[in-house]
Amino acid sequence: MTDSPSQGHSRRKFLKGAALAGAGAATAGMARANDPAISVQPWMQELGDGVDAAPYGSPSPFEADVKRRNVEWLTADPVSSVNFTPLHDLDGIITPNGLCFERHHGGVAQVDPAEHRLMINGLVDRPLVFTMEDLKRFPRENHVYFLECAANSGMEWRGAQLNGCQFTHGMIHNVMYTGVPLRLILQEAGIKTSGKWILPEGADASGMTRSIPMEKALDDCLVALKMNGEALRPEQGYPVRLVVPGWEGNMWVKWLRRIEVGDQPWHHREETSKYTDLLADGQARRFTWEMDAKSVITNPSPQAPLTHGPGPTVLTGVAWSGRGTIPRVDVSIDGGKSWAEARMDGPSFDKSMHRFYYDFNWDGRPLLLQSRAHDSTGYVQPTKDQLREIRGVNSIYHNNGIQTWAVDEKGNAENVEVS
Ligand code: MTE
Ligand code: CO
């Protein structure tokens, strides 16, 4: 406690020092010699809130605009809809829990963990029912993974439509999960040799189910209890969800209540009429589970215009791949005519979001911004036209084409396409 006043004192000293430095140094147009706001402000003249003001903290009221948003015409009914992560307001690679996009087919189940159970049945030696406390007695692991809905960017198949990376790319979040390897839970029940597939089922009103091959179940799937260190949020499947790294979000069953082991896929609704990719010839691709490498520039973008004039400019964005890491992202400021390698920064985890920066001197002329991800398998993110050539425009899912933002002289950005 005794060090608080002296901390305040040294902060004021630092601010004074900073003002002096600003007055003397050449700052390449990034700051002013004099700014009246550097003088003593009201918040320096009164005591702040005590430690009892916010037992569970929340962001500054000045950040109130940083929030999930939905698209009205996509939201016939909020219990079967989606909202989007504000990618343009975030940095680094971790999505804060309160900003993770939500996709529900039957609303958010309010589950009492004491009454909730996880059942393993079907082709197993010992059908078992676990309490949440039972699950905590298995060895657990921590991993950062992205979850991308297969429908992310789905509204852009026929052309540029939504103005903002929150809406074009915001059906994704990137979180550190704490969970039990699914392998350990399945082994506890004992998988019969005929057991080749699993069917996870949710406890929400939609009773979400998906068929997942046993190979993936035994590889890296997690039965997750925590996200970013704390309990899962109700929106994300509290108290327990399935994590299926690198694979489409629909398979990450929330409010997980049962896993059936079977000898073949079940062909349920979400893997037949939905989450299949209708091609131009009327045939549908099925079981397209892996999310292809993709990237998007988050700043500048339509919701985050450039607010300064020409000069030093920080461009940034995110990239990810369901097949590994992202060793490289290229950036173009002229609509794909020329490319420069972006600077990757922050941790690089398998099947996780990566952060890239491109620090350049804006000459004040209009820009056509694009980013192109390379993943650790050598795969390169395609253009939207290349995708359409092979896949047509009938599909909703798995659109990982290169995004273009047009930035005008004033710094305002718009969703466009170049060919
Ligand atoms: N699990 C259940 N039980 N119910 C659901 O509606 N939606 C799926 C998947 N798991 C869903 C579910 C879809 S389509 C996606 S994209 C992800 O959860 C969304 O996860 P999120 O809400 O954490 O973003
Ligand atoms: Co989805």
Coordinates of C-alpha atoms and ligand atoms in Angstrom, one line a residue:
M1 CA 0.0 0.0 0.0
T2 CA 2.8 2.4 0.9
D3 CA 4.2 2.4 -2.6
S4 CA 1.1 3.7 -4.3
P5 CA 1.8 7.4 -3.8
S6 CA 5.3 7.2 -4.9
Q7 CA 4.2 5.2 -8.0
G8 CA 1.8 8.1 -8.8
H9 CA 4.7 10.5 -8.4
S10 CA 7.0 8.7 -10.7
R11 CA 4.3 8.5 -13.3
R12 CA 3.8 12.2 -13.4
K13 CA 7.6 12.6 -13.7
F14 CA 7.5 10.3 -16.6
L15 CA 4.8 12.2 -18.4
K16 CA 6.6 15.5 -17.9
G17 CA 9.8 13.9 -19.3
A18 CA 7.8 12.6 -22.3
A19 CA 6.5 16.1 -23.0
L20 CA 10.0 17.5 -23.0
A21 CA 11.3 14.8 -25.3
G22 CA 8.4 15.4 -27.7
A23 CA 9.2 19.1 -27.9
G24 CA 12.8 18.6 -28.8
A25 CA 12.8 15.5 -31.1
A26 CA 12.0 15.2 -34.7
T27 CA 9.1 12.7 -34.8
A28 CA 8.6 12.1 -38.5
G29 CA 5.0 13.5 -38.2
M30 CA 3.9 11.0 -35.6
A31 CA 3.5 13.5 -32.7
R32 CA 3.2 17.2 -31.9
A33 CA 5.7 19.6 -30.2
N34 CA 2.9 20.9 -28.0
D35 CA -0.4 19.4 -26.9
P36 CA -2.5 21.0 -24.2
A37 CA -3.9 17.6 -23.2
I38 CA -0.5 16.8 -21.6
S39 CA -1.4 19.2 -18.7
V40 CA -2.9 17.9 -15.5
Q41 CA -6.2 16.1 -16.1
P42 CA -9.2 15.7 -13.7
W43 CA -8.3 12.0 -13.1
M44 CA -5.0 13.0 -11.7
Q45 CA -6.6 15.3 -9.1
E46 CA -8.9 12.8 -7.4
L47 CA -8.6 9.3 -6.0
G48 CA -9.8 6.5 -8.2
D49 CA -12.1 3.5 -7.4
G50 CA -11.1 1.1 -4.7
V51 CA -10.3 -2.5 -5.2
D52 CA -13.8 -3.5 -4.2
A53 CA -15.4 -1.6 -7.2
A54 CA -15.2 -4.5 -9.7
P55 CA -14.8 -8.0 -8.3
Y56 CA -15.0 -9.2 -11.9
G57 CA -13.4 -6.6 -14.1
S58 CA -14.7 -5.2 -17.4
P59 CA -13.1 -3.0 -20.1
S60 CA -12.9 0.8 -19.8
P61 CA -16.1 2.5 -20.7
F62 CA -14.2 4.2 -23.5
E63 CA -13.9 0.8 -25.1
A64 CA -17.7 0.3 -25.2
D65 CA -17.7 0.2 -29.0
V66 CA -15.5 -3.0 -28.9
K67 CA -18.2 -5.6 -29.1
R68 CA -19.7 -8.5 -31.0
R69 CA -22.1 -7.4 -33.7
N70 CA -24.6 -9.2 -35.8
V71 CA -25.9 -8.7 -39.4
E72 CA -29.6 -7.9 -39.2
W73 CA -30.6 -9.7 -42.4
L74 CA -28.8 -12.8 -41.2
T75 CA -30.7 -12.8 -37.9
A76 CA -34.2 -14.0 -38.5
D77 CA -34.3 -15.3 -34.9
P78 CA -31.4 -14.7 -32.4
V79 CA -31.6 -18.2 -31.0
S80 CA -30.6 -19.6 -34.4
S81 CA -28.1 -17.1 -35.5
V82 CA -24.6 -15.7 -35.4
N83 CA -22.7 -12.7 -34.2
F84 CA -19.1 -11.7 -35.1
T85 CA -15.8 -11.1 -33.4
P86 CA -14.6 -7.5 -33.8
L87 CA -11.3 -8.4 -35.4
H88 CA -10.5 -4.8 -36.3
D89 CA -10.4 -3.8 -32.6
L90 CA -8.1 -6.6 -31.4
D91 CA -4.4 -7.2 -31.6
G92 CA -2.0 -10.1 -30.8
I93 CA -3.5 -13.5 -31.3
I94 CA -5.8 -14.2 -28.3
T95 CA -9.6 -13.5 -28.5
P96 CA -10.9 -12.2 -25.2
N97 CA -13.6 -14.4 -23.9
G98 CA -16.4 -11.8 -24.0
L99 CA -15.6 -11.0 -27.7
C100 CA -15.6 -14.6 -29.1
F101 CA -18.2 -14.8 -31.8
E102 CA -21.3 -17.0 -31.1
R103 CA -23.1 -19.4 -33.3
H104 CA -26.1 -21.1 -31.9
H105 CA -28.7 -23.4 -33.5
G106 CA -31.0 -23.4 -30.5
G107 CA -29.9 -20.6 -28.2
V108 CA -27.5 -20.7 -25.3
A109 CA -28.2 -23.6 -22.9
Q110 CA -27.9 -22.6 -19.3
V111 CA -26.3 -25.8 -17.9
D112 CA -25.9 -26.6 -14.2
P113 CA -22.5 -28.3 -14.0
A114 CA -23.5 -30.3 -11.0
E115 CA -26.4 -31.8 -13.0
H116 CA -24.5 -32.1 -16.3
R117 CA -23.0 -35.4 -17.4
L118 CA -20.9 -36.7 -20.3
M119 CA -21.8 -40.2 -21.5
I120 CA -19.6 -42.5 -23.7
N121 CA -21.7 -45.3 -25.3
G122 CA -21.9 -47.3 -28.5
L123 CA -19.1 -49.6 -29.6
V124 CA -17.2 -49.5 -26.3
D125 CA -16.3 -52.2 -23.7
R126 CA -17.7 -50.2 -20.8
P127 CA -20.4 -47.5 -21.4
L128 CA -19.6 -44.7 -18.9
V129 CA -21.2 -41.6 -17.5
F130 CA -18.8 -38.9 -16.2
T131 CA -19.6 -36.0 -13.9
M132 CA -17.6 -32.7 -14.4
E133 CA -15.6 -33.6 -11.3
D134 CA -14.7 -36.9 -12.8
L135 CA -13.3 -35.2 -15.9
K136 CA -11.0 -33.1 -13.8
R137 CA -9.2 -36.2 -12.6
F138 CA -7.8 -37.0 -16.1
P139 CA -4.4 -35.4 -17.0
R140 CA -5.2 -32.2 -18.9
E141 CA -3.4 -30.1 -21.5
N142 CA -3.3 -26.5 -22.7
H143 CA -3.4 -25.5 -26.4
V144 CA -4.2 -22.4 -28.4
Y145 CA -6.5 -23.1 -31.3
F146 CA -8.6 -21.1 -33.7
L147 CA -12.3 -22.0 -34.2
E148 CA -13.6 -20.9 -37.6
C149 CA -17.2 -21.5 -38.7
A150 CA -17.3 -23.1 -42.1
A151 CA -19.6 -20.3 -43.1
N152 CA -17.1 -17.6 -42.3
S153 CA -16.9 -15.3 -45.4
G154 CA -19.8 -17.3 -46.9
M155 CA -21.7 -14.1 -47.8
E156 CA -18.9 -13.1 -50.1
W157 CA -19.0 -16.0 -52.6
R158 CA -20.8 -14.0 -55.3
G159 CA -19.0 -10.7 -54.7
A160 CA -18.0 -8.1 -52.1
Q161 CA -20.9 -7.6 -49.8
L162 CA -20.3 -6.8 -46.1
N163 CA -18.3 -3.7 -45.1
G164 CA -16.0 -4.7 -42.3
C165 CA -13.6 -7.6 -41.4
Q166 CA -15.8 -8.2 -38.4
F167 CA -18.6 -9.3 -40.8
T168 CA -16.6 -10.8 -43.6
H169 CA -14.1 -12.7 -41.4
G170 CA -15.4 -12.5 -37.8
M171 CA -16.8 -16.0 -37.4
I172 CA -13.5 -17.0 -35.8
H173 CA -11.9 -16.9 -32.4
N174 CA -8.6 -18.0 -31.0
V175 CA -8.5 -19.2 -27.5
M176 CA -6.2 -21.1 -25.1
Y177 CA -8.2 -24.2 -24.1
T178 CA -7.5 -26.4 -21.0
G179 CA -8.9 -29.8 -21.6
V180 CA -8.6 -33.5 -21.4
P181 CA -7.4 -35.3 -24.5
L182 CA -10.5 -37.1 -25.8
R183 CA -8.2 -40.1 -26.4
L184 CA -7.9 -40.7 -22.6
I185 CA -11.7 -40.6 -22.1
L186 CA -12.4 -43.0 -24.9
Q187 CA -9.6 -45.3 -23.7
E188 CA -11.2 -45.4 -20.3
A189 CA -14.4 -46.7 -21.9
G190 CA -12.4 -49.0 -24.2
I191 CA -13.0 -48.7 -27.9
K192 CA -14.1 -51.9 -29.7
T193 CA -12.0 -52.7 -32.8
S194 CA -15.1 -52.0 -34.9
G195 CA -15.3 -48.5 -33.5
K196 CA -14.3 -46.2 -36.4
W197 CA -16.3 -43.0 -35.9
I198 CA -17.6 -40.9 -33.0
L199 CA -20.8 -38.9 -32.7
P200 CA -20.6 -36.0 -30.2
E201 CA -23.9 -34.6 -29.1
G202 CA -24.8 -31.3 -27.5
A203 CA -27.1 -30.7 -24.5
D204 CA -28.7 -27.6 -26.1
A205 CA -32.2 -27.5 -27.7
S206 CA -30.6 -28.1 -31.1
G207 CA -29.1 -31.4 -30.0
M208 CA -26.1 -30.7 -32.3
T209 CA -24.4 -33.9 -33.6
R210 CA -21.6 -34.5 -36.1
S211 CA -19.7 -37.6 -37.2
I212 CA -15.9 -37.5 -36.6
P213 CA -13.5 -40.2 -37.7
M214 CA -11.8 -42.1 -34.9
E215 CA -8.4 -41.1 -36.2
K216 CA -9.0 -37.5 -35.4
A217 CA -10.7 -38.3 -32.1
L218 CA -7.6 -40.1 -31.0
D219 CA -5.2 -37.5 -32.4
D220 CA -5.7 -34.0 -31.0
C221 CA -9.3 -33.5 -29.9
L222 CA -9.9 -32.1 -26.4
V223 CA -12.8 -32.2 -24.0
A224 CA -12.3 -28.6 -22.9
L225 CA -13.4 -27.1 -19.6
K226 CA -11.6 -23.8 -19.7
M227 CA -10.9 -21.0 -22.2
N228 CA -8.2 -18.4 -21.6
G229 CA -7.8 -19.8 -18.1
E230 CA -11.3 -19.4 -16.8
A231 CA -14.4 -21.6 -17.2
L232 CA -15.9 -21.7 -20.6
R233 CA -18.5 -19.0 -21.2
P234 CA -22.1 -20.2 -21.5
E235 CA -22.1 -19.0 -25.1
Q236 CA -19.1 -21.2 -25.8
G237 CA -20.6 -24.4 -24.3
Y238 CA -20.2 -24.2 -20.5
P239 CA -19.3 -26.4 -18.7
V240 CA -17.7 -28.6 -21.4
R241 CA -17.2 -28.5 -25.2
L242 CA -15.4 -30.6 -27.8
V243 CA -12.3 -29.0 -29.4
V244 CA -11.5 -30.3 -32.9
P245 CA -8.3 -28.5 -33.9
G246 CA -8.1 -27.1 -37.4
W247 CA -11.6 -28.5 -38.4
E248 CA -14.7 -26.6 -39.1
G249 CA -16.4 -24.9 -36.1
N250 CA -19.6 -26.8 -36.5
M251 CA -17.9 -30.0 -35.2
W252 CA -16.8 -28.4 -32.0
V253 CA -19.9 -29.5 -30.1
K254 CA -20.9 -27.2 -27.2
W255 CA -22.5 -28.3 -24.0
L256 CA -21.1 -31.8 -24.8
R257 CA -23.3 -34.5 -23.2
R258 CA -22.7 -37.7 -25.1
I259 CA -20.2 -39.3 -27.4
E260 CA -21.4 -42.4 -29.3
V261 CA -18.8 -44.7 -30.9
G262 CA -19.9 -46.3 -34.2
D263 CA -18.6 -48.2 -37.2
Q264 CA -19.7 -45.6 -39.8
P265 CA -20.7 -42.0 -40.1
W266 CA -24.3 -41.2 -39.1
H267 CA -25.2 -38.8 -42.1
H268 CA -27.1 -36.4 -39.8
R269 CA -28.5 -33.1 -40.9
E270 CA -25.4 -31.0 -40.2
E271 CA -23.3 -33.2 -42.5
T272 CA -25.8 -33.6 -45.4
S273 CA -28.2 -30.7 -46.0
K274 CA -25.8 -28.3 -44.2
Y275 CA -22.0 -28.1 -44.1
T276 CA -21.6 -29.6 -47.5
D277 CA -20.3 -27.6 -50.4
L278 CA -22.6 -27.4 -53.5
L279 CA -20.5 -27.3 -56.6
A280 CA -21.4 -25.7 -60.0
D281 CA -22.4 -29.0 -61.5
G282 CA -24.9 -29.7 -58.7
Q283 CA -22.8 -32.2 -56.9
A284 CA -21.9 -31.5 -53.3
R285 CA -18.5 -32.0 -51.6
R286 CA -18.9 -33.8 -48.3
F287 CA -16.8 -34.2 -45.2
T288 CA -14.7 -31.1 -46.0
W289 CA -13.5 -30.8 -42.4
E290 CA -10.2 -29.0 -42.6
M291 CA -10.1 -25.3 -42.7
D292 CA -7.8 -24.1 -45.5
A293 CA -5.2 -21.4 -44.9
K294 CA -6.6 -17.9 -44.8
S295 CA -5.8 -14.3 -43.8
V296 CA -7.3 -10.9 -43.6
I297 CA -6.0 -7.4 -43.0
T298 CA -7.8 -6.1 -39.9
N299 CA -6.3 -2.5 -39.9
P300 CA -6.9 -0.5 -41.9
S301 CA -10.3 -1.9 -42.9
P302 CA -13.9 -0.5 -43.4
Q303 CA -14.6 -0.3 -39.6
A304 CA -11.0 0.9 -38.9
P305 CA -10.1 3.7 -41.4
L306 CA -6.7 5.4 -41.4
T307 CA -7.2 8.4 -39.2
H308 CA -3.8 10.0 -39.9
G309 CA -2.4 11.5 -43.1
P310 CA 0.6 10.2 -45.1
G311 CA 3.7 8.9 -43.4
P312 CA 4.5 6.0 -41.1
T313 CA 1.6 3.5 -41.2
V314 CA 1.0 0.2 -39.4
L315 CA -0.9 -2.3 -41.3
T316 CA -1.9 -5.5 -39.5
G317 CA -3.9 -8.6 -39.8
V318 CA -4.3 -12.3 -38.8
A319 CA -3.7 -15.6 -40.6
W320 CA -4.4 -19.2 -39.8
S321 CA -4.5 -22.7 -41.2
G322 CA -6.2 -25.9 -40.2
R323 CA -3.2 -27.8 -41.3
G324 CA -0.4 -26.2 -39.3
T325 CA 1.4 -22.9 -38.7
I326 CA 1.7 -19.8 -40.9
P327 CA 5.4 -19.2 -41.5
R328 CA 4.7 -16.4 -44.0
V329 CA 2.1 -13.8 -45.1
D330 CA 2.5 -11.5 -48.1
V331 CA 0.9 -8.1 -48.3
S332 CA 0.0 -6.1 -51.4
I333 CA -0.9 -2.4 -51.4
D334 CA -1.6 -2.3 -55.1
G335 CA -4.3 -4.9 -55.5
G336 CA -2.0 -7.9 -56.0
K337 CA 0.3 -6.5 -58.6
S338 CA 3.3 -6.5 -56.3
W339 CA 3.8 -8.3 -52.9
A340 CA 6.0 -7.7 -49.9
E341 CA 6.6 -10.1 -47.1
A342 CA 4.9 -9.1 -43.9
R343 CA 6.5 -9.3 -40.4
M344 CA 5.2 -12.2 -38.4
D345 CA 5.0 -11.4 -34.6
G346 CA 3.8 -13.2 -31.6
P347 CA 3.7 -16.9 -30.8
S348 CA 3.3 -19.4 -33.7
F349 CA 1.2 -22.3 -32.6
D350 CA -0.1 -25.2 -34.7
K351 CA -3.7 -24.5 -35.9
S352 CA -3.7 -21.2 -34.1
M353 CA -4.2 -17.6 -35.4
H354 CA -1.0 -15.8 -36.3
R355 CA -0.4 -12.0 -36.2
F356 CA 1.3 -10.1 -39.0
Y357 CA 2.4 -6.5 -39.5
Y358 CA 3.5 -4.4 -42.5
D359 CA 5.0 -1.1 -41.4
F360 CA 5.2 1.2 -44.4
N361 CA 5.2 4.9 -45.4
W362 CA 1.8 5.8 -46.9
D363 CA 2.2 8.3 -49.7
G364 CA -1.4 9.4 -49.2
R365 CA -2.6 7.9 -52.5
P366 CA -5.4 5.3 -52.7
L367 CA -4.5 1.7 -51.8
L368 CA -5.8 -1.7 -52.7
L369 CA -4.8 -3.8 -49.7
Q370 CA -4.5 -7.6 -49.8
S371 CA -2.9 -10.3 -47.7
R372 CA -2.0 -13.8 -48.8
A373 CA -1.2 -16.6 -46.3
H374 CA 1.3 -19.4 -46.8
D375 CA 1.0 -22.4 -44.4
S376 CA 3.5 -24.9 -43.2
T377 CA 2.4 -27.5 -45.8
G378 CA 3.4 -25.0 -48.6
Y379 CA -0.3 -24.3 -49.4
V380 CA -0.8 -20.7 -50.6
Q381 CA -4.1 -18.8 -50.0
P382 CA -5.9 -18.5 -53.4
T383 CA -7.7 -15.5 -55.0
K384 CA -11.5 -15.5 -54.9
D385 CA -11.5 -16.0 -58.7
Q386 CA -9.3 -19.1 -58.5
L387 CA -11.7 -20.5 -55.9
R388 CA -14.8 -19.8 -58.0
E389 CA -13.2 -21.5 -61.0
I390 CA -13.1 -24.8 -59.1
R391 CA -16.0 -24.5 -56.7
G392 CA -18.5 -22.2 -58.5
V393 CA -20.6 -19.8 -56.5
N394 CA -23.4 -22.0 -55.0
S395 CA -21.6 -22.8 -51.8
I396 CA -21.8 -21.0 -48.5
Y397 CA -18.9 -22.8 -46.9
H398 CA -15.0 -22.8 -47.0
N399 CA -14.5 -19.4 -48.7
N400 CA -10.8 -18.7 -48.0
G401 CA -10.2 -16.4 -50.9
I402 CA -7.9 -13.3 -50.7
Q403 CA -9.8 -10.2 -49.4
T404 CA -9.3 -6.7 -50.8
W405 CA -9.9 -3.4 -49.1
A406 CA -9.8 -0.2 -51.1
V407 CA -8.5 2.7 -49.1
D408 CA -9.1 6.2 -50.4
E409 CA -7.1 9.5 -50.0
K410 CA -9.0 10.2 -46.8
G411 CA -8.1 6.8 -45.3
N412 CA -11.6 5.4 -45.5
A413 CA -11.7 1.7 -46.5
E414 CA -14.3 -0.3 -48.4
N415 CA -14.8 -4.0 -49.3
V416 CA -14.1 -4.4 -53.0
E417 CA -12.9 -7.1 -55.5
V418 CA -10.2 -6.7 -58.1
S419 CA -9.8 -9.1 -61.0
Ligands
MTE1 N1 -22.7 -27.0 -30.5 C1 -24.0 -27.1 -30.1 N2 -24.3 -27.9 -29.1 N3 -25.0 -26.3 -30.6 C2 -24.7 -25.4 -31.6 O1 -25.5 -24.7 -32.1 N4 -22.9 -24.5 -33.2 C3 -21.7 -25.0 -33.9 C4 -20.6 -25.3 -33.0 N5 -21.1 -26.2 -31.9 C5 -23.3 -25.3 -32.1 C6 -22.4 -26.2 -31.5 C7 -21.2 -24.0 -34.9 S1 -22.0 -24.0 -36.4 C8 -20.1 -23.3 -34.7 S2 -19.4 -22.3 -35.9 C9 -19.4 -23.3 -33.3 O2 -20.1 -24.2 -32.4 C10 -19.5 -21.9 -32.8 O3 -18.8 -21.8 -31.6 P1 -18.8 -20.5 -30.7 O4 -20.3 -20.2 -30.4 O5 -18.0 -20.8 -29.5 O6 -18.2 -19.4 -31.6
CO2 CO -20.7 -22.7 -37.7

